[in-house]
C-alpha positions as semicolon CSV with decimal commas, in nm:
position;residue;x (nm);y (nm);z (nm)
1;M;6,553;-3,174;1,208
2;I;6,432;-2,918;1,461
3;T;6,309;-3,038;1,797
4;I;6,111;-2,827;2,039
5;Q;6,069;-2,949;2,391
6;I;5,817;-2,787;2,624
7;E;5,834;-2,845;2,992
8;G;5,607;-2,739;3,270
9;P;5,237;-2,791;3,341
10;D;5,139;-2,424;3,277
11;I;5,277;-2,419;2,922
12;A;5,123;-2,753;2,836
13;A;4,784;-2,644;2,973
14;A;4,802;-2,317;2,774
15;L;4,880;-2,507;2,455
16;R;4,588;-2,744;2,517
17;R;4,352;-2,444;2,561
18;L;4,491;-2,283;2,246
19;S;4,456;-2,608;2,053
20;S;4,096;-2,661;2,166
21;G;4,021;-2,299;2,071
22;M;4,138;-2,366;1,717
23;V;3,948;-2,695;1,691
24;Q;3,625;-2,555;1,836
25;P;3,605;-2,180;1,767
26;G;3,229;-2,177;1,842
27;P;3,227;-1,887;2,091
28;V;3,381;-1,642;1,842
29;M;3,174;-1,743;1,538
30;P;2,868;-1,526;1,626
31;V;3,104;-1,228;1,650
32;V;3,246;-1,308;1,305
33;A;2,892;-1,346;1,165
34;G;2,807;-1,003;1,309
35;I;3,110;-0,849;1,138
36;L;3,008;-1,012;0,808
37;H;2,651;-0,881;0,847
38;D;2,775;-0,529;0,928
39;A;2,997;-0,536;0,617
40;V;2,705;-0,633;0,392
41;M;2,484;-0,363;0,546
42;E;2,761;-0,110;0,483
43;N;2,773;-0,221;0,118
44;F;2,404;-0,134;0,087
45;A;2,444;0,196;0,275
46;Q;2,731;0,313;0,052
47;S;2,588;0,165;-0,273
48;G;2,883;-0,070;-0,294
49;R;3,245;-0,067;-0,186
50;P;3,367;0,016;-0,453
51;R;3,053;0,192;-0,578
52;W;2,815;-0,004;-0,794
53;Q;2,726;0,101;-1,146
54;A;2,465;0,377;-1,137
55;L;2,102;0,313;-1,224
56;K;1,975;0,403;-1,569
57;P;1,781;0,733;-1,573
58;A;1,450;0,556;-1,651
59;T;1,494;0,319;-1,356
60;L;1,583;0,607;-1,127
61;A;1,275;0,802;-1,241
62;Y;1,056;0,497;-1,175
63;K;1,199;0,455;-0,824
64;R;1,139;0,822;-0,747
65;K;0,784;0,817;-0,880
66;H;0,686;0,510;-0,679
67;G;0,856;0,618;-0,357
68;Y;1,130;0,354;-0,354
69;G;1,410;0,601;-0,284
70;E;1,720;0,643;-0,494
71;Q;1,958;0,393;-0,339
72;I;2,062;0,100;-0,554
73;L;1,931;-0,248;-0,456
74;I;1,717;-0,098;-0,181
75;R;1,347;-0,121;-0,240
76;R;1,105;0,046;-0,007
77;G;0,753;-0,079;-0,057
78;G;0,562;-0,402;-0,068
79;G;0,726;-0,743;-0,060
80;Q;1,052;-0,856;0,091
81;S;1,349;-0,651;-0,020
82;L;1,697;-0,781;-0,084
83;L;1,825;-0,570;0,204
84;S;1,576;-0,709;0,455
85;S;1,642;-1,066;0,340
86;I;2,006;-1,066;0,455
87;T;2,056;-1,308;0,743
88;Q;2,353;-1,421;0,946
89;Q;2,426;-1,764;1,087
90;A;2,697;-1,909;1,307
91;D;2,773;-2,255;1,442
92;D;3,072;-2,414;1,614
93;H;3,288;-2,406;1,301
94;S;3,159;-2,140;1,065
95;A;2,999;-1,800;1,023
96;S;2,799;-1,694;0,720
97;V;2,580;-1,420;0,579
98;G;2,343;-1,461;0,288
99;T;1,996;-1,438;0,143
100;N;1,738;-1,689;0,025
101;L;1,597;-1,469;-0,252
102;V;1,629;-1,627;-0,597
103;Y;1,696;-1,297;-0,774
104;A;1,989;-1,209;-0,544
105;A;2,238;-1,400;-0,761
106;I;2,178;-1,183;-1,069
107;H;2,248;-0,872;-0,861
108;Q;2,559;-1,024;-0,701
109;F;2,717;-1,159;-1,020
110;G;2,539;-0,974;-1,303
111;G;2,455;-1,135;-1,635
112;P;2,189;-1,156;-1,903
113;I;1,818;-1,167;-1,828
114;H;1,623;-1,317;-2,117
115;M;1,277;-1,165;-2,146
116;P;1,025;-1,360;-2,356
117;A;0,787;-1,198;-2,604
118;R;0,470;-1,084;-2,436
119;S;0,167;-0,865;-2,464
120;Q;0,036;-0,658;-2,181
121;Q;-0,218;-0,394;-2,113
122;A;-0,095;-0,045;-2,034
123;Y;-0,306;0,216;-1,860
124;Y;-0,315;0,586;-1,944
125;R;-0,514;0,898;-1,867
126;Q;-0,735;1,034;-2,143
127;G;-0,809;1,407;-2,148
128;R;-1,153;1,564;-2,200
129;D;-1,057;1,645;-2,558
130;G;-0,994;1,273;-2,627
131;S;-0,614;1,297;-2,633
132;V;-0,424;1,023;-2,453
133;G;-0,116;1,108;-2,253
134;N;0,207;0,921;-2,303
135;R;0,268;0,845;-1,935
136;F;0,165;0,520;-1,772
137;E;-0,088;0,539;-1,491
138;R;-0,197;0,297;-1,226
139;R;-0,501;0,100;-1,329
140;S;-0,711;0,261;-1,057
141;R;-0,625;0,614;-1,182
142;S;-0,656;0,550;-1,555
143;N;-0,953;0,593;-1,783
144;F;-0,795;0,446;-2,096
145;A;-0,624;0,110;-2,159
146;Q;-0,437;-0,025;-2,458
147;W;-0,265;-0,357;-2,537
148;H;0,102;-0,349;-2,635
149;E;0,323;-0,619;-2,786
150;R;0,683;-0,653;-2,675
151;G;0,924;-0,879;-2,858
152;A;1,172;-1,109;-2,690
153;H;1,483;-0,927;-2,573
154;T;1,779;-0,954;-2,336
155;I;1,867;-0,719;-2,055
156;E;2,228;-0,711;-1,935
157;M;2,229;-0,671;-1,556
158;P;2,553;-0,524;-1,418
159;A;2,715;-0,701;-1,123
160;R;2,654;-0,523;-0,793
161;P;2,828;-0,745;-0,538
162;F;2,660;-0,681;-0,204
163;L;2,809;-0,993;-0,038
164;K;3,162;-0,859;-0,047
165;L;3,426;-0,784;0,215
166;T;3,680;-0,506;0,202
167;D;4,037;-0,550;0,324
168;A;3,938;-0,361;0,640
169;D;3,649;-0,605;0,701
170;E;3,883;-0,902;0,663
171;A;4,138;-0,741;0,897
172;K;3,866;-0,689;1,158
173;I;3,772;-1,058;1,141
174;V;4,135;-1,165;1,174
175;R;4,179;-0,929;1,470
176;K;3,874;-1,078;1,648
177;L;4,001;-1,431;1,586
178;L;4,343;-1,344;1,723
179;E;4,186;-1,179;2,028
180;Y;3,983;-1,494;2,086
181;L;4,291;-1,719;2,059
182;A;4,491;-1,485;2,285
183;G;4,211;-1,509;2,541
184;R;4,243;-1,889;2,531
185;L;4,602;-1,861;2,653
């Protein structure tokens, strides 16, 4: 059996402060949440750490045509984007970063997307000679529409984990926690 005996009011007071700092780490949790948020934003900026699987050429062409930019998982345009939905929270015992968008999980983990059979109208531009182009147009710019049938199919979405920490991110969090505990002494 090992026995440790501590004497003196200063040491006992320091240990009480240290103990209360471990039981209630509330003051450092917003800092940890900020580090988590910065790490997620860096994942978006670098298209993953390690890099995410590249977009398919057709998807990249669509993003370019519609002004969404070329970065993966970053949509510029109408509606809330995955990037802008990232929030951080902290309380007395925890720090977290996340999103409330339903489709975020398929991007984080990947997996199959089952598309049902459907029919939809596609819009084209018809030339003066009556020929119809093979490129889709916006409804407002088209002068020819045609219905198309699409059978049921499955799309395999690759995982692009945006809620991920690198070893350097984890080390930064540990360093901040240790600085906080050292400050309690």
